[in-house]
Coordinates of C-alpha atoms in Angstrom, one line a residue:
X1 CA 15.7 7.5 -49.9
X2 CA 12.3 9.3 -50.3
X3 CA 9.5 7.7 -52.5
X4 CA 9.2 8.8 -56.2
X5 CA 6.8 11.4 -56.4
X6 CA 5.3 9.7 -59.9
X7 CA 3.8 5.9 -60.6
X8 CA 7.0 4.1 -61.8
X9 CA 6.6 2.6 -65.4
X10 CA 4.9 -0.2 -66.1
X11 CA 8.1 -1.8 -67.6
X12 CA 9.9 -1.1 -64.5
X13 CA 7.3 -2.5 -62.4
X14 CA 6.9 -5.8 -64.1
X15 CA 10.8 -6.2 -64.3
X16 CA 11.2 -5.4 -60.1
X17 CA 8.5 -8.2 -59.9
X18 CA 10.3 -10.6 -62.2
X19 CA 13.3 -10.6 -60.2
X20 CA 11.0 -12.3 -57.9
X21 CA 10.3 -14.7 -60.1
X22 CA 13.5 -14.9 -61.1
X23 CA 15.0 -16.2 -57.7
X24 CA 12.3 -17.9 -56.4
X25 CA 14.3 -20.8 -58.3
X26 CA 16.8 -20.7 -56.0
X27 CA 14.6 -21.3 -52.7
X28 CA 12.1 -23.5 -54.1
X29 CA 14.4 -26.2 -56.4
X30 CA 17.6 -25.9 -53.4
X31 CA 16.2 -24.9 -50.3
X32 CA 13.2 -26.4 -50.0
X33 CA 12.0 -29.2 -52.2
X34 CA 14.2 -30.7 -54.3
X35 CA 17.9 -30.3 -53.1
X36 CA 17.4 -30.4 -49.4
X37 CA 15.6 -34.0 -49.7
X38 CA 17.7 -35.1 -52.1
X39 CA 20.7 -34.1 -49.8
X40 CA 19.3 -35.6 -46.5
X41 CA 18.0 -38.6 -48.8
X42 CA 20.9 -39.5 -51.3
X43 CA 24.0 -38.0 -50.4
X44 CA 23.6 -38.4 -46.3
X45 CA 21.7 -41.5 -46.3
X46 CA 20.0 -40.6 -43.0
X47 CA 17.3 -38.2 -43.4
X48 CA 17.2 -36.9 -40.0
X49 CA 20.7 -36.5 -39.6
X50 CA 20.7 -35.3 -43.0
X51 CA 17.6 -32.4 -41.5
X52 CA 19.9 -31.9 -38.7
X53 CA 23.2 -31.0 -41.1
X54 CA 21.4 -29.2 -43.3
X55 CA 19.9 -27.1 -40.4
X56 CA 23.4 -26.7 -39.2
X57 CA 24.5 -25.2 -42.7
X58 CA 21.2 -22.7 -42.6
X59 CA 22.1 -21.6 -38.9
X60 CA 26.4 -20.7 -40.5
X61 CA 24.4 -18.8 -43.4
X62 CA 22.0 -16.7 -41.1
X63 CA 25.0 -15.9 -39.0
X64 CA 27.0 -14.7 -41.9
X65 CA 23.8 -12.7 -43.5
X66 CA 23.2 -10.9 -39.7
X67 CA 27.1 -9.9 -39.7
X68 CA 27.9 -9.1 -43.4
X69 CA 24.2 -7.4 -44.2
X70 CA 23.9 -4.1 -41.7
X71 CA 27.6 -3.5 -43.1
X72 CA 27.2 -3.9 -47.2
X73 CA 23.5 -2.0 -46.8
X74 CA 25.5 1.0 -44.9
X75 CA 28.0 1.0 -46.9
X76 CA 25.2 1.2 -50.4
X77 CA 23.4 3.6 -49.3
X78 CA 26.8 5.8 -48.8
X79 CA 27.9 5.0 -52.7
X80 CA 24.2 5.0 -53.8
X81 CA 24.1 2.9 -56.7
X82 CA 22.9 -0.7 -55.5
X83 CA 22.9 -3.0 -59.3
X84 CA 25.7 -3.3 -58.8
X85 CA 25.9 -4.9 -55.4
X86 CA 22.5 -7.1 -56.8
X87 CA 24.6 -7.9 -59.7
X88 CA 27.8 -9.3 -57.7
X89 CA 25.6 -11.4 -55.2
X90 CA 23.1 -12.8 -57.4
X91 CA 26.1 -14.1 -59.9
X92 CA 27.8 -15.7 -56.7
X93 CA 24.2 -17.2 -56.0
X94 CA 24.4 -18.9 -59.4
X95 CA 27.2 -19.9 -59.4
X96 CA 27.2 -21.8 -56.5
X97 CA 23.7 -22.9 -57.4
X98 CA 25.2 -24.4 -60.2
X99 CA 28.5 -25.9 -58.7
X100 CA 25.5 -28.5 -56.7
X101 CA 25.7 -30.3 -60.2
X102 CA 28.7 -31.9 -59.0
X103 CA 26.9 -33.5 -55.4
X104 CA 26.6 -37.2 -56.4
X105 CA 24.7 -39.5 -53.8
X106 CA 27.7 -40.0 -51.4
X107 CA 28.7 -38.7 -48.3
X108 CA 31.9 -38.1 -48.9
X109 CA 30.1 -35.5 -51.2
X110 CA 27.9 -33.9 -48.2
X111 CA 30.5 -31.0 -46.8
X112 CA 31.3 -30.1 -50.7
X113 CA 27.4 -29.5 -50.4
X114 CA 26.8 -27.7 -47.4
X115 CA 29.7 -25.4 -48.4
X116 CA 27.9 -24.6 -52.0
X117 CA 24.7 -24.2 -49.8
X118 CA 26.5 -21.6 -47.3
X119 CA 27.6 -19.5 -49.6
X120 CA 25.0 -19.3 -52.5
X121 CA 22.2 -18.7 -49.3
X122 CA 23.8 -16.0 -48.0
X123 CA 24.9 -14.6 -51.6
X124 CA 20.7 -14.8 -52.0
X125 CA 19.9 -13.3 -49.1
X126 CA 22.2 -10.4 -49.9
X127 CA 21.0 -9.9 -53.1
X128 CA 17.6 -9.7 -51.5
X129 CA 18.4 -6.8 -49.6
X130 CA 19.4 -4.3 -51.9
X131 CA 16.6 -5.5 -53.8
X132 CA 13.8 -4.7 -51.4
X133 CA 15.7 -1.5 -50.4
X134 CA 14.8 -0.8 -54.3
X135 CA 11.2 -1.0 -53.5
X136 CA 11.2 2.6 -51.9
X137 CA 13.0 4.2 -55.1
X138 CA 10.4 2.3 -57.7
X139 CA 7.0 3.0 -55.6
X140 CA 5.3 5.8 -54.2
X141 CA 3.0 5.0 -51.3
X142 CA -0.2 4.6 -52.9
X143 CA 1.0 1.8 -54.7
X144 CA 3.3 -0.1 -51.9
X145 CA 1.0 -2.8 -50.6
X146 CA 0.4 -3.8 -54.2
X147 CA 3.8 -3.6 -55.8
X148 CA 4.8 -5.5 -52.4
X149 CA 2.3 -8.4 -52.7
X150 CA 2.3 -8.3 -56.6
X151 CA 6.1 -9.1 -56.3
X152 CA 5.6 -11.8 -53.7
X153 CA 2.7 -13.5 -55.7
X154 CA 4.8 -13.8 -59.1
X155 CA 7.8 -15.3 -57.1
X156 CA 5.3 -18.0 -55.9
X157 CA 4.3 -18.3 -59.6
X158 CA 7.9 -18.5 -60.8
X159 CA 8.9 -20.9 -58.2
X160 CA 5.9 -23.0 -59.6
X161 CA 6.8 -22.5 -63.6
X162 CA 10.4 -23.8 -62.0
X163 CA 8.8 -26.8 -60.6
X164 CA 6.9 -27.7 -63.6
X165 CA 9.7 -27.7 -65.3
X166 CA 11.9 -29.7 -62.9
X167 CA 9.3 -32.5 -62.7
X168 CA 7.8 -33.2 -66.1
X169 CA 11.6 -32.3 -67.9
X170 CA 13.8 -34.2 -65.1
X171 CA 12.5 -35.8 -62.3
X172 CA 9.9 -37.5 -63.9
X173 CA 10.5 -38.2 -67.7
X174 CA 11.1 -41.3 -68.4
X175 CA 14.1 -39.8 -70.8
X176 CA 15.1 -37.2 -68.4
X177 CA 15.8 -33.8 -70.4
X178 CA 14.8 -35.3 -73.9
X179 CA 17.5 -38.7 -73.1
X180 CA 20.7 -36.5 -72.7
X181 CA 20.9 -37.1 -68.7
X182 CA 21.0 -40.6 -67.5
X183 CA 19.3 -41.8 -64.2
X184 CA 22.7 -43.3 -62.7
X185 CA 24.0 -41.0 -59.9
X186 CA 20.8 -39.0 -59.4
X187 CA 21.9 -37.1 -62.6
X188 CA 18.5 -36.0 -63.2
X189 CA 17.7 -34.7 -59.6
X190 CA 21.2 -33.2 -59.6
X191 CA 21.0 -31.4 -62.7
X192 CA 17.7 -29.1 -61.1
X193 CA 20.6 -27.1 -59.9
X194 CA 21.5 -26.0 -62.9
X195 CA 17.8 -25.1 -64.1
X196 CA 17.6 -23.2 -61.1
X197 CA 21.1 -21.2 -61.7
X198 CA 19.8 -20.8 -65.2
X199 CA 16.2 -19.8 -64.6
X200 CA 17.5 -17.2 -61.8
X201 CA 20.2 -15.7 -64.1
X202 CA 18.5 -15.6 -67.3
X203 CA 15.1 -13.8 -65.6
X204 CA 16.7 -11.4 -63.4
X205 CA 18.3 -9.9 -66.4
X206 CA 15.7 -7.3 -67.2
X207 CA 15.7 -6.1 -63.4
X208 CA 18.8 -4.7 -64.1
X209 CA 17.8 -3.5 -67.7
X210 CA 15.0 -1.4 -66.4
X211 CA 14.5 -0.8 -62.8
X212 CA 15.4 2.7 -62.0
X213 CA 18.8 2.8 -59.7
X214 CA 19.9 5.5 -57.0
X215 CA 22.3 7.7 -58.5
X216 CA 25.7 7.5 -57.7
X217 CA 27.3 9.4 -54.8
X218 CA 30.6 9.7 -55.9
X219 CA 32.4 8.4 -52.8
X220 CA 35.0 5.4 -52.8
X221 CA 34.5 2.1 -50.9
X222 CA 36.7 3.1 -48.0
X223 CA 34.7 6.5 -47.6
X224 CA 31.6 5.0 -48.2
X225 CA 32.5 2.1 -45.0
X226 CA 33.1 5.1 -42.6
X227 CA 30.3 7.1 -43.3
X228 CA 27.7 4.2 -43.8
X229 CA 29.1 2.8 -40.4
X230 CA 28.2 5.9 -38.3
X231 CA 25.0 6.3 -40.2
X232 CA 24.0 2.8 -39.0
X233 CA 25.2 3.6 -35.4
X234 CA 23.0 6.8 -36.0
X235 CA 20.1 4.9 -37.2
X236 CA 20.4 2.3 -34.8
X237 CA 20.4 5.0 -31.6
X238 CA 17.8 6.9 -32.6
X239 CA 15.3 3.8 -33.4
X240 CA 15.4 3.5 -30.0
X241 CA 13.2 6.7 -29.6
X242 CA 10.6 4.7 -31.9
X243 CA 8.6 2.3 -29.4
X244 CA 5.7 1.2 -31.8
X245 CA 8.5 0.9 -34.8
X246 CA 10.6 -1.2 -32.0
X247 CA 7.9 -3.7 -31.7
X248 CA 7.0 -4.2 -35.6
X249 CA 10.9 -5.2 -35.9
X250 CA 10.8 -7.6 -33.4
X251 CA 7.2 -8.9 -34.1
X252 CA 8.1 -9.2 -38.3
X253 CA 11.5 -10.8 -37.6
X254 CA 9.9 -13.2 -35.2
X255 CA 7.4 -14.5 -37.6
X256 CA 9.1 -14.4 -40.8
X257 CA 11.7 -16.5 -39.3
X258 CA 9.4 -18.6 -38.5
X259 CA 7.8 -18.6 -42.6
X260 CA 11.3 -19.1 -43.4
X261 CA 12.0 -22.4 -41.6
X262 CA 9.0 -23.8 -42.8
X263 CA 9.9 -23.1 -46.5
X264 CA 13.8 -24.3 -45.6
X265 CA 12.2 -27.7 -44.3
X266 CA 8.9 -28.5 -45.5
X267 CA 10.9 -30.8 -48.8
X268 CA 12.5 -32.7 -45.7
X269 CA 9.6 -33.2 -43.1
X270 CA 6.9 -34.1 -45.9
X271 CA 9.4 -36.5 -47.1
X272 CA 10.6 -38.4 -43.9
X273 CA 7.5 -38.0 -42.2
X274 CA 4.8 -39.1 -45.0
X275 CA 7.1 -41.5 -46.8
X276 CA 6.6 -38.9 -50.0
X277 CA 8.7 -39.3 -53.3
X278 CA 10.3 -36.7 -55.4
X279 CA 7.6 -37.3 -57.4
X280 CA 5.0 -36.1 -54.9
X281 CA 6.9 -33.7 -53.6
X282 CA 7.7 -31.6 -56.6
X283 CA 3.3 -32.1 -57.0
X284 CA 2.8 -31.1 -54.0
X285 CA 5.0 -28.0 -54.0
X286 CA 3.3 -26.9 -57.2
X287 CA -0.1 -27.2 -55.7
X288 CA 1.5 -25.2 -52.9
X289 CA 2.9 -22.4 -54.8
X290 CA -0.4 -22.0 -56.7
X291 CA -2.3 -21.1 -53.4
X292 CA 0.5 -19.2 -52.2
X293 CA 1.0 -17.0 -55.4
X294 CA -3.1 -16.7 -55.6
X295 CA -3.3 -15.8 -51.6
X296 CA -0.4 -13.1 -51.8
X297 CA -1.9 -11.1 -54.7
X298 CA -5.3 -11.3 -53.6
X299 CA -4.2 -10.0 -50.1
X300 CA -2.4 -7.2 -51.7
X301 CA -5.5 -5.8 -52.9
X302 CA -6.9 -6.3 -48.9
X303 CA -3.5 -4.5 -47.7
X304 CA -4.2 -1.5 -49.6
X305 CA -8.2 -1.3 -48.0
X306 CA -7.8 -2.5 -44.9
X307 CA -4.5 -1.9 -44.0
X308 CA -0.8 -3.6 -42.9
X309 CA -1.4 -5.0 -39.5
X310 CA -5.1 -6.5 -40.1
X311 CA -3.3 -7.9 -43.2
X312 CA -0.5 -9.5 -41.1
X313 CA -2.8 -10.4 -38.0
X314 CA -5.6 -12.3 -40.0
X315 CA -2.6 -14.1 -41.7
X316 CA -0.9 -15.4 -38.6
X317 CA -4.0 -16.6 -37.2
X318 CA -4.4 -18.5 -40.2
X319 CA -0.6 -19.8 -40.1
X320 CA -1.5 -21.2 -36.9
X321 CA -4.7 -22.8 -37.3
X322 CA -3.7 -24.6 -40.2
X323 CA -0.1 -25.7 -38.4
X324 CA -1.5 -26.8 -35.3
X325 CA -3.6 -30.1 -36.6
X326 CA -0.7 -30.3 -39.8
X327 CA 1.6 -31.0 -36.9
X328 CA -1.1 -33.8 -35.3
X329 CA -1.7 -35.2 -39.2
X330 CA -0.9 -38.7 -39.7
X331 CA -2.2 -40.0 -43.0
X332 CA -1.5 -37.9 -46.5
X333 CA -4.4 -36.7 -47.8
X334 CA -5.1 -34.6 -44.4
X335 CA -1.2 -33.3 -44.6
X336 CA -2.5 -31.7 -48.3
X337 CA -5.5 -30.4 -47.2
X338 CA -3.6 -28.8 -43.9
X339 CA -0.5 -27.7 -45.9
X340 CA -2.0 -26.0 -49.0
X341 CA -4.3 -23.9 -46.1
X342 CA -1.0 -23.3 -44.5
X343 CA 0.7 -21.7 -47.7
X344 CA -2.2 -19.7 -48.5
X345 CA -1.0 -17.2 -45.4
X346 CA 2.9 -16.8 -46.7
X347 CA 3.0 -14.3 -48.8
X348 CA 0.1 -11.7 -47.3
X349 CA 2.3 -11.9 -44.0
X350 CA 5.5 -11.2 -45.5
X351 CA 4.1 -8.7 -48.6
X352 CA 2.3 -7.0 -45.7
X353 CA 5.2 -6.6 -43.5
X354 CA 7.2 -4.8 -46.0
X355 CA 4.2 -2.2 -46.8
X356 CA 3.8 -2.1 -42.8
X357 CA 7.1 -0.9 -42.7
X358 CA 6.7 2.0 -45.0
X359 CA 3.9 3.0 -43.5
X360 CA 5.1 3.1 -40.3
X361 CA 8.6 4.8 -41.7
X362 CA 8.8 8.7 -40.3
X363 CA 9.2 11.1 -43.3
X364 CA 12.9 11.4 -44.4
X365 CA 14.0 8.2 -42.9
X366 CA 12.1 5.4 -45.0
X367 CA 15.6 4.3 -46.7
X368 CA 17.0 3.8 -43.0
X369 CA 13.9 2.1 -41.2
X370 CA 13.9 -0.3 -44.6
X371 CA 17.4 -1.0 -44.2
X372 CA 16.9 -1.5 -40.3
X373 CA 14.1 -4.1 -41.3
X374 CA 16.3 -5.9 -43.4
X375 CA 18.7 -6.2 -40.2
X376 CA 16.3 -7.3 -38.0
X377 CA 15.3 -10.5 -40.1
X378 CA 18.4 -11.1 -41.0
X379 CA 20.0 -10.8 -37.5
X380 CA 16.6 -13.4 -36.2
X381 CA 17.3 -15.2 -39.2
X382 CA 19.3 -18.1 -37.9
X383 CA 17.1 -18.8 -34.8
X384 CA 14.4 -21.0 -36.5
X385 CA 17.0 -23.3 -38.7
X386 CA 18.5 -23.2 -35.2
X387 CA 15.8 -24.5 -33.1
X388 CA 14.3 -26.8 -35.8
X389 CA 17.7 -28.3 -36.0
X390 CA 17.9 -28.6 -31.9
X391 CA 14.3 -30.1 -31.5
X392 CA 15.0 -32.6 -34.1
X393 CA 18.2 -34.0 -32.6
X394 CA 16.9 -34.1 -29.2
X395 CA 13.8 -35.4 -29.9
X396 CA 14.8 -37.8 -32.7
X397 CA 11.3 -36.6 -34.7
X398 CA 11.2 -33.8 -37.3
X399 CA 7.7 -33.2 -35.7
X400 CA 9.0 -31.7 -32.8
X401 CA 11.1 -29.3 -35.1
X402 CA 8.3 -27.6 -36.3
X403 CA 6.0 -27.7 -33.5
X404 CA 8.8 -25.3 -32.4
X405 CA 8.3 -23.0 -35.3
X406 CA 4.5 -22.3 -34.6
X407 CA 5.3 -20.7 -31.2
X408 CA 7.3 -18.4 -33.6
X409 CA 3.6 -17.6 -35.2
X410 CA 2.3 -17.0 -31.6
X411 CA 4.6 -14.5 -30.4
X412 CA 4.1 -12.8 -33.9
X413 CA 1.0 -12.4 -33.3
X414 CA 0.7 -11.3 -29.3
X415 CA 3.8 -8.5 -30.5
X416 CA 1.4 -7.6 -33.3
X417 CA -1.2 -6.6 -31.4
X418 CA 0.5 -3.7 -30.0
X419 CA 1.9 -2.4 -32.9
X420 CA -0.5 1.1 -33.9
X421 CA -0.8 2.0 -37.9
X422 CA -0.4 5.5 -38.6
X423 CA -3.2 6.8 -41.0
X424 CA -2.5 6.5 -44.6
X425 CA -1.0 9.7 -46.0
X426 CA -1.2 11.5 -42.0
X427 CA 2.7 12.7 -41.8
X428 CA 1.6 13.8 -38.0
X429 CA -0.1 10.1 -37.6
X430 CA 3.7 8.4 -38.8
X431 CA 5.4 10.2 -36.5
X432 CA 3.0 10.0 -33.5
X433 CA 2.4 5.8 -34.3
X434 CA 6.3 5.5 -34.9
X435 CA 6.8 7.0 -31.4
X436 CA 4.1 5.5 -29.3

């Protein structure tokens, strides 16, 4: 799907962003701070066999998103029209969201959990990439670094007005949401899964009120599943003739699975291995998303000057410098200082990943190469979960689980290096860089 020749509507960009807002709900209140603790905390009773289960869960999700995404994306791109696939995953993601309402502090109640968790993940995930894939219809080029990190940067800000909510309306009242939920059973930590199914639902409502769709193609399901099927064997094939784009999609896969381990376990590891409350978890997360949301705006603006890679490079130096010693920190006040540095570097990697892409897609096949970077992540998607998981139970220390997701920075980086940007707006430079 080529770029739209004219800026997109203000209306339209500010409604693509909220959807970013909208679900950063989801990953902030279940996967990272709130539900994942509470899980490993109160319904296992063992947090690091709760941190090994729940990476067991993450692992069956990025297994299902690497199978089920290649096929749903081909098969979208054959019917065209993608709000409606957006529409079907992110009601499944709320729903299930919601259903975590019924997880009291038991462990009878933990596989009831994990199930919810499974499915509403890789309902999220889904959602998330037809949603990017939307990107390429709503911006043209001049304007893809900062529609990219614009979106990222709100998200962090809606995962923070989330928070804020959580804490000073449940977690922390002493008459949790105005006396109507009582404290017995967890009832107030529990019932964040419902503000986050409600904050998701009701927010990404004007996404699909005015963000411009593809136009429909006319063909049925069944049509659609051949056709988008050989396209992707198509695609897949003759990717292989583009070395440089080869790299990017191993080097982005590598280190946004390693972002998104840290975000799927940093609730768990602050918790168990700072002795941190709910209560300073949820302040800690909004500190975090503050830095985050101010770091991947303001590197938008350096995306669009500078360019993709230095963007991304710069950033996982800075991922590592900061994870290195937050790995060695032993007392609290050095895990803020370490961790806030940390989460400043999020969003500029992953916002400038996505702009990288474009940049380096070859004219005529930027819907492809997009869909082929949403493969790619989701296909790596399950390693990190998978090795935090493996370095925790062996090494009985939640430590060692993420002291194996920094390599995952490293090796970011070192593939990085090789990767060449094209020129900005040089046709000849895309398809020389793409090839190299």
């Amino acid at each position: 799907m080529p770029h739209t020749a004219e800026a997109p509507s203000r209306r339209a960009i500010a409604s693509w962003c909220l959807y970013d807002w909208a679900n950063s709900s989801y990953n902030t209140i279940i996967t990272t701070f709130i539900f994942s603790v509470y899980f490993a905390r109160g319904v296992v009773g063992d947090e690091v066999a709760g941190a090994s289960r729940w990476s067991a869960a993450l692992t069956v999700a990025g297994l299902l998103i690497a199978l089920l995404s290649p096929v749903l994306g081909a098969v979208a791109d054959r019917t065209g029209r993608r709000k409606p696939w957006m529409a079907l995953f992110t009601g499944l993601t709320v729903v299930f969201c919601a259903a975590l309402w019924w997880v009291k502090p038991d462990p009878s109640h933990a596989l009831f959990a994990l199930v919810c968790v499974v499915i509403g993940t890789v309902a999220f995930e889904l959602a998330n990439v037809f949603y990017n894939a939307s990107l390429t219809a709503l911006a043209p080029p001049r304007m893809l670094g900062r529609i990219s990190g614009w979106g990222w940067g709100i998200g962090y800000f809606g995962g923070l007005a989330c928070l804020v909510v959580a804490l000073f309306v449940f977690v922390k009242s002493p008459t949790p949401l105005f006396g109507l939920l009582d404290t017995a059973e967890q009832a107030p930590v529990r019932a964040t899964a419902l503000l986050a199914a409600a904050w998701y639902g009701l927010f990404a409502l004007p996404f699909f009120l005015f963000v411009p769709d593809v136009p429909a193609t006319g063909l049925g399901i069944r049509q659609a599943a051949r056709e988008g099927m050989a396209t992707l064997r198509r695609t897949l094939a003759e990717t292989r003739k583009y070395r440089n784009t080869l790299r990017f999609l191993i080097a982005s896969a590598i280190y946004r699975d390693g972002i998104n381990t840290i975000t799927a376990f940093g609730g768990i590891f602050a918790a168990h291995a700072f002795g941190m409350t709910f209560e300073e978890i949820l302040l800690f997360a909004i500190a975090l998303n503050v830095v985050a949301g101010v770091g991947a705006i303001g590197f938008a603006w350096v995306d669009d000057r500078m360019g993709a890679k230095p963007t991304i490079l710069v950033s996982l130096i800075g991922l590592t410098a900061f994870g290195v010693p937050l790995l060695l920190a032993t007392e609290k006040a050095w895990f803020w200082v370490l961790a806030l540095g940390l989460g400043a570097f999020f969003g500029p990697a992953q916002a400038a990943g996505r702009s990288m892409m474009a940049r380096l897609a070859p004219p005529g096949m930027v819907g492809e190469m997009f869909g082929l970077y949403s493969l790619t992540g989701r296909m790596a998607g399950f390693v990190g979960p998978l090795a935090f998981g493996l370095a925790t139970a062996l090494f009985e220390s939640q430590r060692a689980g993420m002291a194996s997701v920094v390599a995952f920075f490293v090796i970011g980086f070192g593939l990085m290096l090789a990767v060449r940007e094209p020129a900005p707006g040089d046709a000849n430079a895309v398809r020389q860089s793409a090839a190299a």
